[in-house]
XYZ file of N, CA, C and O in Angstrom:
768
model
N 0.987 -1.168 0.328
C -0.166 -0.283 -0.425
C 1.236 1.444 0.256
O 1.780 1.547 0.525
N 0.503 2.352 -0.554
C 1.165 3.460 -0.489
C 0.452 4.512 -0.014
O -0.661 4.854 -0.489
N 0.547 4.887 1.522
C -0.101 6.012 1.753
C 0.253 7.602 1.338
O 0.623 7.761 0.571
N -1.423 8.107 0.593
C -1.252 9.041 -0.109
C -1.559 10.488 0.862
O -2.707 10.178 1.223
N -1.274 11.315 0.690
C -1.737 12.630 1.026
C -2.689 13.497 0.322
O -2.673 13.552 -0.786
N -3.826 13.543 1.376
C -5.275 13.665 0.885
C -5.490 15.516 0.907
O -6.236 16.176 0.397
N -5.166 16.135 2.240
C -5.202 17.278 2.697
C -4.098 17.525 3.565
O -3.750 16.606 4.677
N -3.460 18.944 3.582
C -2.160 19.437 4.522
C -3.038 20.574 5.256
O -3.565 21.524 4.334
N -3.209 21.053 6.581
C -3.318 21.906 7.207
C -2.524 23.285 7.071
O -2.707 24.440 7.363
N -1.402 22.849 6.764
C -0.708 24.153 6.640
C 0.182 24.510 7.915
O -0.226 24.081 9.116
N 0.953 25.523 8.144
C 1.439 26.054 9.081
C 0.945 26.565 10.459
O 1.183 26.121 11.414
N -0.421 27.263 10.276
C -1.483 27.588 11.242
C -1.631 25.952 11.989
O -2.187 26.030 13.106
N -1.629 24.783 11.199
C -2.281 23.543 11.574
C -1.329 22.565 12.275
O -0.982 21.464 12.259
N 0.278 23.113 12.468
C 1.349 22.390 12.610
C 1.418 21.750 11.389
O 1.915 20.164 11.589
N 0.713 21.653 10.267
C 0.556 20.519 8.974
C 0.199 19.279 9.095
O 0.689 18.412 8.703
N -0.989 19.065 9.731
C -1.515 18.026 10.318
C -1.992 18.120 8.678
O -2.639 18.782 8.414
N -2.232 16.716 8.685
C -2.467 16.252 7.089
C -3.410 14.739 7.418
O -3.831 14.078 8.580
N -4.600 14.874 6.422
C -5.466 13.428 6.091
C -4.424 12.860 5.118
O -4.458 12.963 3.845
N -4.209 11.646 5.357
C -3.727 10.525 4.429
C -4.929 9.115 4.223
O -5.032 8.968 5.191
N -4.953 8.643 3.181
C -5.860 7.345 2.963
C -4.914 6.571 2.404
O -3.685 7.368 1.477
N -5.276 5.467 2.374
C -4.813 3.962 1.741
C -5.561 3.059 2.076
O -6.923 3.364 2.536
N -5.113 1.867 1.182
C -5.787 0.614 1.750
C -5.270 0.021 2.964
O -4.486 1.088 3.516
N -5.475 -1.195 3.174
C -5.211 -1.910 4.744
C -3.743 -2.197 4.556
O -3.595 -2.318 3.206
N -3.299 -2.124 5.488
C -1.970 -3.054 5.220
C -1.837 -4.562 4.698
O -3.101 -5.119 5.423
N -0.912 -4.886 4.285
C -1.293 -6.414 4.112
C -0.036 -7.658 4.520
O 0.767 -8.290 4.581
N -0.476 -7.629 6.024
C 0.236 -8.410 6.987
C -0.576 -9.551 7.596
O 0.180 -10.623 7.951
N -1.555 -9.916 6.853
C -2.064 -11.348 7.187
C -2.464 -11.651 8.651
O -2.425 -11.530 9.675
N -3.143 -13.217 8.590
C -3.497 -13.246 10.011
C -2.398 -13.737 10.954
O -2.697 -13.384 12.117
N -1.221 -14.509 10.557
C -0.099 -14.308 11.483
C 0.685 -12.937 11.947
O 1.312 -13.014 12.652
N 0.403 -11.872 11.221
C 0.694 -10.672 11.172
C 2.597 -11.030 10.844
O 3.921 -9.973 11.412
N 2.949 -12.221 9.991
C 4.218 -11.996 9.860
C 4.595 -11.167 8.742
O 5.662 -11.671 7.989
N 3.701 -11.067 8.051
C 4.400 -10.406 6.730
C 3.876 -8.905 6.484
O 4.352 -8.092 5.660
N 4.238 -8.264 7.945
C 4.185 -6.696 8.142
C 5.718 -6.080 7.546
O 6.528 -6.811 7.284
N 5.185 -5.216 6.674
C 6.623 -4.416 6.012
C 6.912 -3.064 6.756
O 6.046 -2.221 7.094
N 8.179 -2.848 6.840
C 8.843 -2.151 7.851
C 9.078 -0.776 6.966
O 9.013 0.181 8.182
N 8.662 -0.805 5.955
C 8.926 0.500 5.667
C 7.430 1.309 5.541
O 7.145 2.427 5.928
N 6.412 0.296 5.496
C 5.011 0.648 6.379
C 4.981 1.451 7.471
O 4.611 2.372 8.171
N 5.087 1.056 8.435
C 5.652 0.775 10.121
C 6.459 2.313 10.113
O 6.322 3.345 10.624
N 7.933 2.737 8.948
C 8.764 2.788 9.323
C 7.794 5.039 8.783
O 8.073 5.836 9.445
N 6.954 4.696 7.598
C 6.461 6.113 7.353
C 5.346 6.332 8.143
O 5.481 7.517 8.194
N 4.500 5.599 9.019
C 3.499 5.655 9.894
C 4.434 6.314 10.673
O 3.924 7.219 11.537
N 5.560 5.963 11.422
C 6.047 6.909 12.516
C 6.634 8.133 11.719
O 6.673 9.093 12.683
N 7.268 7.858 10.567
C 7.610 9.574 10.234
C 6.028 10.414 10.576
O 6.431 11.725 10.273
N 5.305 9.808 9.658
C 3.949 11.324 10.281
C 3.736 11.204 11.886
O 3.228 12.566 11.354
N 4.025 10.649 12.463
C 4.095 10.978 13.799
C 4.753 12.307 14.279
O 4.861 12.520 15.361
N 5.805 12.218 13.971
C 7.227 12.597 14.341
C 6.629 14.074 14.687
O 7.309 14.754 15.492
N 6.234 14.662 14.126
C 5.998 16.352 14.106
C 4.399 16.212 15.675
O 4.501 17.640 15.724
N 4.190 15.137 16.045
C 2.955 15.019 16.743
C 3.393 14.591 17.887
O 4.277 13.806 18.519
N 2.938 15.279 19.068
C 3.116 14.886 20.608
C 2.587 13.692 20.951
O 2.553 13.303 22.224
N 1.503 13.740 19.939
C 0.788 11.923 20.474
C 0.713 10.994 19.532
O 1.861 10.905 19.058
N 0.372 10.074 19.947
C -0.188 9.026 19.394
C -0.343 9.339 17.300
O -0.995 10.356 17.446
N -0.061 8.246 16.569
C -0.845 8.564 15.253
C -2.055 7.452 15.058
O -2.548 6.607 15.592
N -3.135 8.344 15.220
C -4.562 7.825 14.972
C -4.587 7.275 13.284
O -4.627 8.079 12.700
N -5.098 5.804 13.851
C -5.544 5.597 12.187
C -6.634 4.941 12.629
O -7.496 4.241 13.303
N -7.262 5.386 11.509
C -9.224 5.226 11.493
C -9.106 4.506 10.576
O -9.691 4.297 9.354
N -9.606 2.913 10.755
C -9.920 1.856 9.796
C -11.465 2.061 10.111
O -11.958 1.336 10.812
N -11.841 2.137 8.722
C -13.390 2.129 8.592
C -14.082 1.262 8.653
O -15.892 1.233 8.768
N -13.974 0.175 8.551
C -14.184 -0.905 8.407
C -15.164 -1.912 9.929
O -14.301 -0.956 11.204
N -15.384 -2.709 10.386
C -15.742 -2.862 11.264
C -14.901 -3.983 11.758
O -13.750 -4.433 11.459
N -14.570 -4.112 13.222
C -13.459 -4.845 13.661
C -13.306 -6.277 13.036
O -12.709 -6.741 12.732
N -14.681 -6.735 13.049
C -14.764 -8.626 12.499
C -14.292 -8.379 10.934
O -13.621 -9.173 10.433
N -15.033 -7.434 10.294
C -14.274 -7.195 8.929
C -12.925 -7.004 8.805
O -12.265 -7.785 7.779
N -12.565 -6.318 9.259
C -10.474 -6.363 9.435
C -10.094 -7.751 10.198
O -9.582 -8.118 9.054
N -10.348 -8.235 11.050
C -10.227 -9.757 11.408
C -10.046 -10.740 10.151
O -9.481 -11.632 9.776
N -11.507 -10.678 9.254
C -11.506 -11.570 8.444
C -10.442 -11.031 7.229
O -10.269 -11.967 6.661
N -10.231 -9.751 6.710
C -9.733 -9.893 5.848
C -7.993 -10.260 6.281
O -7.592 -10.435 5.091
N -7.297 -10.556 7.463
C -6.353 -10.975 7.930
C -6.340 -12.545 7.293
O -5.100 -13.059 6.397
N -7.328 -13.173 6.910
C -7.337 -14.482 6.320
C -6.842 -14.264 5.027
O -6.247 -15.544 4.588
N -6.943 -13.496 4.219
C -6.384 -13.830 2.814
C -5.444 -12.602 2.512
O -5.331 -12.169 1.651
N -4.572 -12.343 3.767
C -3.436 -11.511 3.663
C -3.573 -9.993 3.718
O -2.694 -9.371 4.293
N -4.904 -9.711 4.361
C -4.797 -8.167 4.408
C -4.798 -8.109 5.972
O -3.970 -9.032 6.844
N -5.223 -6.771 6.698
C -4.807 -6.675 8.254
C -5.293 -5.687 8.423
O -5.573 -4.564 8.022
N -4.737 -4.885 9.733
C -4.959 -3.801 10.128
C -3.430 -3.593 10.880
O -3.104 -3.999 11.394
N -3.613 -2.025 11.391
C -2.303 -1.522 12.118
C -2.362 -2.145 13.420
O -3.231 -1.549 14.212
N -1.403 -2.714 14.321
C -1.580 -2.731 15.432
C 0.221 -2.408 15.936
O 0.670 -2.860 16.784
N 0.811 -0.762 15.013
C 2.391 -1.159 15.336
C 2.292 0.013 16.326
O 0.989 0.312 17.167
N 3.652 -0.262 17.295
C 3.789 0.678 18.328
C 3.642 2.446 17.731
O 3.817 2.817 16.778
N 2.951 2.922 18.728
C 2.678 4.544 18.692
C 1.409 5.035 18.097
O 1.112 6.051 17.518
N 0.889 3.795 17.276
C -0.428 4.372 16.219
C -1.629 3.990 17.630
O -1.872 2.755 18.354
N -2.520 4.475 17.188
C -3.923 4.042 17.856
C -4.640 4.107 16.788
O -5.834 4.598 15.883
N -5.474 2.393 17.056
C -6.474 1.922 15.748
C -7.784 2.225 16.163
O -8.003 1.926 17.216
N -8.753 2.479 15.613
C -9.976 2.689 15.557
C -10.802 2.489 14.503
O -10.402 3.013 13.535
N -11.872 1.535 14.855
C -12.682 1.120 13.774
C -14.068 1.901 13.533
O -14.890 2.224 14.660
N -14.523 2.357 12.627
C -15.250 3.105 12.102
C -16.615 2.451 11.976
O -17.619 2.947 11.960
N -16.723 0.894 11.780
C -17.651 0.266 11.425
C -18.816 0.436 10.673
O -20.034 0.572 10.663
N -18.494 1.001 9.457
C -19.472 1.530 8.219
C -18.893 0.084 7.233
O -17.975 -0.578 6.826
N -20.332 -0.122 6.760
C -20.917 -1.466 6.425
C -19.665 -1.012 4.970
O -19.225 0.493 4.249
N -19.826 -2.287 4.165
C -19.045 -2.129 2.640
C -19.919 -1.547 1.903
O -21.023 -1.426 2.176
N -19.717 -1.862 0.486
C -20.585 -1.319 -0.545
C -21.934 -1.945 -0.817
O -22.502 -1.456 -0.995
N -21.483 -3.087 -0.762
C -23.058 -4.287 -0.859
C -23.563 -3.785 0.701
O -24.839 -4.017 0.269
N -23.421 -3.795 1.785
C -24.276 -2.838 3.127
C -24.783 -1.697 2.542
O -25.976 -1.561 2.576
N -23.982 -0.800 1.871
C -24.635 0.489 1.480
C -25.642 0.249 0.579
O -26.548 0.826 0.405
N -25.243 -0.702 -0.636
C -26.209 -1.286 -1.670
C -27.361 -1.581 -0.976
O -28.914 -1.027 -1.865
N -27.654 -2.709 -0.328
C -28.952 -3.016 0.490
C -29.323 -1.904 1.144
O -30.792 -1.891 1.075
N -28.687 -1.278 1.970
C -29.225 -0.023 2.592
C -30.220 1.324 2.093
O -31.628 1.377 2.079
N -29.095 1.539 0.918
C -30.142 2.190 -0.005
C -31.364 1.777 -0.721
O -32.389 2.541 -1.393
N -31.302 0.297 -1.151
C -32.425 -0.150 -2.005
C -33.678 0.017 -0.873
O -34.770 0.294 -1.667
N -33.481 -0.876 0.456
C -34.134 -0.740 1.483
C -35.198 0.995 1.282
O -35.947 1.261 1.924
N -34.196 1.976 1.618
C -34.352 2.824 1.755
C -35.460 3.579 0.732
O -36.363 4.362 1.147
N -34.732 3.073 -0.502
C -35.379 3.705 -1.607
C -37.206 3.112 -1.610
O -38.207 3.546 -2.389
N -37.105 1.550 -1.237
C -38.583 0.983 -1.046
C -39.410 1.695 -0.275
O -40.240 1.494 -0.297
N -38.737 2.137 1.106
C -39.400 2.647 2.090
C -40.113 3.991 1.486
O -41.253 4.277 1.726
N -39.520 4.842 1.027
C -40.107 5.926 0.407
C -40.922 5.600 -0.408
O -42.044 6.373 -0.739
N -40.488 4.818 -1.354
C -41.784 4.321 -2.573
C -43.231 3.851 -2.023
O -44.293 3.765 -2.634
N -43.072 2.822 -0.958
C -44.167 2.914 -0.047
C -44.966 3.769 0.358
O -45.878 3.296 0.914
N -44.770 4.804 0.496
C -45.343 6.041 1.364
C -46.669 5.787 0.206
O -46.655 6.423 -0.611
N -47.855 6.155 1.257
C -48.950 7.120 0.597
C -49.088 8.118 1.240
O -48.994 8.196 2.223
N -50.034 8.688 0.384
C -50.081 10.440 0.724
C -51.696 9.779 1.670
O -52.686 9.364 1.934
N -51.473 10.637 2.991
C -52.269 10.576 4.374
C -52.359 9.402 5.192
O -52.886 9.047 5.922
N -51.065 8.500 4.843
C -50.978 7.187 5.264
C -49.594 7.054 5.737
O -48.408 7.179 5.290
N -49.573 6.833 7.390
C -48.423 6.487 7.918
C -47.583 5.378 7.582
O -46.974 5.007 7.364
N -48.503 4.065 7.398
C -47.984 2.841 7.096
C -46.868 2.294 8.000
O -47.158 2.557 9.411
N -46.082 1.522 7.487
C -45.123 1.188 7.894
C -43.618 1.946 7.554
O -42.570 1.322 7.897
N -43.981 3.346 7.698
C -42.540 4.187 7.020
C -41.550 3.841 7.556
O -40.717 3.969 7.572
N -41.782 4.076 9.314
C -40.650 4.383 10.633
C -40.361 3.131 10.415
O -38.931 3.146 10.410
N -40.875 2.402 10.319
C -40.394 0.762 11.070
C -39.428 0.375 9.484
O -38.306 0.178 9.573
N -39.916 0.429 8.590
C -39.278 0.627 7.131
C -37.630 1.611 6.867
O -36.905 0.469 6.763
N -37.675 2.257 7.411
C -36.726 3.376 7.418
C -35.594 2.743 8.075
O -34.425 2.576 8.245
N -35.958 2.530 9.686
C -35.038 2.022 10.598
C -34.501 0.402 9.929
O -33.360 0.397 10.187
N -35.506 -0.373 9.609
C -35.125 -1.439 9.137
C -33.975 -1.322 7.969
O -33.088 -2.311 7.480
N -33.721 -0.528 6.957
C -33.040 0.021 5.982
C -31.946 -0.002 6.385
O -31.083 -0.366 5.477
N -31.611 0.215 7.798
C -30.113 0.714 7.977
C -29.389 1.891 7.878
O -28.013 2.075 7.821
N -30.040 2.722 6.219
C -29.437 3.798 5.955
C -28.765 5.055 6.668
O -27.962 5.317 6.618
N -29.906 5.060 7.821
C -29.425 6.093 9.061
C -28.274 5.926 9.639
O -27.596 6.414 10.286
N -28.009 4.321 9.994
C -27.057 3.922 10.549
C -25.403 3.980 9.997
O -24.638 4.305 10.033
N -25.481 3.757 8.305
C -24.069 3.740 7.886
C -24.126 5.557 7.725
O -22.661 5.900 7.959
N -24.956 6.426 7.359
C -24.733 7.667 7.302
C -24.057 8.527 8.557
O -23.000 9.059 8.986
N -24.734 7.600 9.502
C -24.485 8.019 11.114
C -23.054 7.730 11.294
O -21.895 8.564 11.790
N -22.209 6.425 10.907
C -21.222 6.549 11.097
C -20.435 6.968 10.148
O -19.080 7.273 10.844
N -20.671 6.958 9.065
C -19.856 8.018 8.038
C -19.748 9.353 8.790
O -18.567 10.097 8.672
N -20.965 9.939 9.419
C -20.382 11.420 9.668
C -19.829 11.529 11.011
O -19.110 12.075 11.610
N -19.859 10.666 11.977
C -19.010 10.322 12.899
C -17.444 10.065 12.486
O -16.567 10.339 13.536
N -17.342 9.009 11.620
C -15.736 9.753 11.359
C -15.207 10.371 10.897
O -14.182 10.946 10.893
N -16.355 11.381 10.195
C -15.873 12.216 9.668
C -15.749 13.412 10.980
O -14.303 13.879 10.951
N -16.027 13.098 11.899
C -16.011 14.192 13.185
C -14.662 13.622 13.663
O -14.084 14.673 14.222
N -14.528 12.422 13.558
C -13.072 12.099 14.501
C -12.015 12.703 14.080
O -11.161 13.221 14.368
N -11.895 12.291 12.300
C -10.817 13.030 11.607
C -11.156 14.266 11.525
O -9.579 14.829 11.958
N -11.735 15.402 11.808
C -11.665 16.875 11.890
C -11.124 17.244 13.207
O -10.390 18.102 13.410
N -11.512 16.541 14.354
C -11.292 16.643 16.121
C -9.474 16.438 15.829
O -8.571 17.301 16.719
N -9.441 15.248 15.270
C -7.887 15.159 15.449
C -6.650 15.649 14.540
O -6.011 16.561 15.646
N -7.396 16.262 13.466
C -6.521 17.504 12.745
C -6.733 18.906 13.825
O -5.728 19.653 13.834
N -8.217 19.612 13.541
C -8.373 20.631 14.215
C -7.905 20.626 15.591
O -7.023 21.816 15.930
N -8.482 19.931 16.740
C -7.992 20.256 18.155
C -6.559 19.710 18.696
O -5.827 20.468 19.418
N -6.471 18.587 17.747
C -4.869 18.258 18.089
C -3.881 18.439 17.579
O -2.849 18.017 17.717
N -4.064 19.052 16.211
C -3.091 19.042 15.402
C -2.414 18.028 15.174
O -1.043 18.126 14.698
N -2.795 16.710 14.680
C -2.558 15.466 14.345
C -2.941 15.012 13.143
O -3.714 15.486 12.911
N -1.721 14.550 12.310
C -2.078 13.743 11.148
C -3.082 12.443 11.495
O -3.331 11.629 12.683
N -3.559 12.025 10.569
C -4.352 10.940 10.604
C -4.372 10.087 9.481
O -4.395 10.537 8.313
N -4.210 8.591 9.191
C -4.725 7.731 8.398
C -5.935 6.903 8.411
O -6.249 6.735 9.536
N -6.461 6.992 7.264
C -8.140 6.613 6.977
C -7.587 5.470 6.048
O -7.536 5.784 5.075
N -8.206 4.342 6.423
C -8.758 3.516 5.098
C -9.888 2.524 5.400
O -9.844 2.281 6.725
N -9.787 1.900 4.525
C -10.719 0.395 4.827
C -10.021 -0.397 3.994
O -8.617 -0.963 3.921
N -10.783 -1.483 3.106
C -9.958 -2.555 2.715
C -9.245 -2.238 1.368
O -7.863 -2.281 1.941
N -9.510 -1.134 0.681
C -9.143 -1.343 -0.640
C -9.119 0.631 -0.720
O -8.038 0.847 -1.533
N -9.223 1.099 0.663
C -8.982 2.626 -0.117
C -9.817 3.355 -0.244
O -9.498 4.380 -1.154
N -10.919 2.743 -1.034
C -12.020 3.392 -1.932
C -13.237 4.131 -1.318
O -13.009 5.244 -1.043
N -14.278 3.657 -1.442
C -15.792 4.318 -1.153
C -15.736 4.943 0.014
O -15.973 6.213 0.344
N -15.717 4.017 0.916
C -15.594 4.382 2.780
C -14.828 5.374 2.851
O -14.699 6.241 3.437
N -13.589 5.165 2.262
C -12.673 6.001 2.641
C -12.170 7.833 1.924
O -12.295 8.677 2.297
N -12.608 7.381 0.407
C -12.868 8.687 -0.473
C -14.515 9.370 0.367
O -13.895 10.724 1.036
N -15.706 8.801 1.198
C -16.512 9.656 1.754
C -15.989 10.508 3.045
O -16.087 11.571 3.217
N -14.505 9.994 4.091
C -14.577 9.979 5.091
C -13.329 11.612 4.738
O -14.118 12.323 5.408
N -12.640 10.749 3.864
C -11.610 12.037 3.788
C -11.914 13.190 3.380
O -11.873 14.391 3.690
N -13.170 13.167 2.339
C -13.680 14.074 1.937
C -14.574 15.224 2.862
O -14.367 16.513 2.679
N -15.072 14.439 3.516
C -16.118 14.998 4.508
C -15.294 15.782 5.255
O -15.578 17.233 6.032
N -14.119 15.244 6.056
C -13.105 15.892 6.575
C -12.519 17.058 6.454
O -12.631 18.034 6.788
N -12.238 16.797 5.001
C -11.501 18.385 4.074
C -12.295 19.310 4.195
O -12.005 20.614 4.342
N -13.895 18.498 3.994
C -14.496 20.057 3.444
C -14.839 20.560 4.797
O -15.189 21.811 4.856
N -15.066 19.884 5.807
C -14.860 20.626 7.452
C -14.301 21.815 7.696
O -14.169 22.610 8.025
N -13.172 20.929 7.163
C -11.608 21.838 7.523
C -11.404 22.817 6.860
O -10.232 23.836 7.084
N -11.434 23.041 5.399
C -10.503 23.896 4.724
C -11.898 24.688 4.096
O -12.689 24.013 3.288
N -12.527 25.837 4.233
C -12.915 27.038 4.166
C -12.962 26.955 2.244
O -14.415 27.158 1.649
N -11.755 26.907 1.621
C -11.801 26.630 0.234
C -12.530 25.717 -0.606
O -13.138 25.731 -1.691
N -12.470 24.782 -0.070
C -13.299 23.585 -0.214
C -14.835 23.666 -0.160
O -15.775 22.763 -0.943
N -15.662 24.632 0.165
C -16.520 24.702 0.681
C -16.920 25.795 -0.545
O -18.315 26.167 -0.484
N -16.441 26.515 -1.465
C -16.589 27.413 -2.558
C -17.021 26.315 -3.274
O -16.539 25.026 -3.637
N -17.841 26.693 -4.948
C -18.014 26.147 -5.998
C -16.616 25.656 -6.622
O -16.638 24.362 -6.660
N -15.551 26.491 -6.699
C -14.679 26.155 -7.394
C -13.732 24.770 -6.504
O -13.343 23.709 -7.132
N -13.367 25.230 -5.124
C -13.140 24.415 -4.574
C -13.269 22.931 -4.381
O -13.097 21.732 -4.411
N -14.802 22.875 -4.041
C -15.906 21.405 -4.119
C -15.776 20.656 -5.305
O -15.185 19.330 -5.455
N -15.791 21.239 -6.373
C -15.283 21.055 -7.808
C -13.813 20.124 -7.676
O -13.388 18.871 -8.330
N -12.859 20.384 -6.621
C -11.420 20.119 -7.240
C -11.665 18.993 -6.038
O -10.701 17.939 -6.385
N -11.789 19.247 -4.745
C -12.133 18.107 -4.444
C -12.903 16.823 -4.571
O -12.559 16.117 -4.498
N -14.149 16.937 -5.172
C -14.823 16.409 -5.867
C -13.733 15.502 -7.055
O -13.462 14.501 -7.196
N -13.019 16.129 -7.475
C -11.969 15.398 -8.977
C -10.891 14.504 -7.969
O -10.778 13.793 -8.293
N -10.122 15.789 -7.325
C -9.216 14.702 -6.418
C -9.240 13.789 -5.470
O -8.983 12.235 -6.137
N -10.621 13.840 -4.813
C -11.043 12.446 -4.050
C -11.480 11.287 -4.740
O -11.768 10.285 -4.316
N -12.253 11.720 -5.863
C -13.214 10.302 -6.392
C -12.917 10.579 -7.319
O -13.057 9.107 -7.908
N -12.440 11.286 -8.340
C -12.204 10.858 -9.717
C -10.735 10.743 -9.821
O -10.601 9.420 -10.760
N -9.882 11.368 -9.227
C -8.602 11.074 -9.420
C -8.009 9.751 -8.900
O -7.120 9.339 -9.392
N -8.244 9.691 -7.640
C -7.826 8.096 -6.782
C -8.492 6.920 -7.054
O -8.206 5.641 -7.309
N -9.291 7.209 -8.692
C -10.259 6.098 -9.302
C -11.435 5.423 -8.364
O -11.911 5.982 -6.826
């Protein structure tokens, strides 16, 4: 994996930054751990008086499950690992479809099963976890002036969503029309 700089706060924020990547490939027995990966994360932490927070957007169960196929998660010295509990793309797709079905089943003047259907869709659970992870990232950079590594299995959908949300909250330029277009281009189009 190659952690990539997604946003940097500059001198006013002690160059605290957001980094995104995929999961480390250390496997179930943790015997494939890459020393260069550990050195890179140690270098990110050097300017901070704190640990390096790593926000793994998967559930802990999913992260452990990925170790069977060679994936993994950071349990490096000096890192504080936190799991975001955001469902994968299949969970999101199911929730989106269920939420759409709940909306489509609404009849004028009837409550019906709307509330139960919305809750059962889990859509708000997923959105809530994305927002919660965005807040964690913003607090780490803004309040602690510390860099943060954000990833899921492959560094795609969940990673882009949380990284972009955090950058949007941290950087007023990204809240302009041109800045927002640049954010979309960078975090969603250019990363793939």
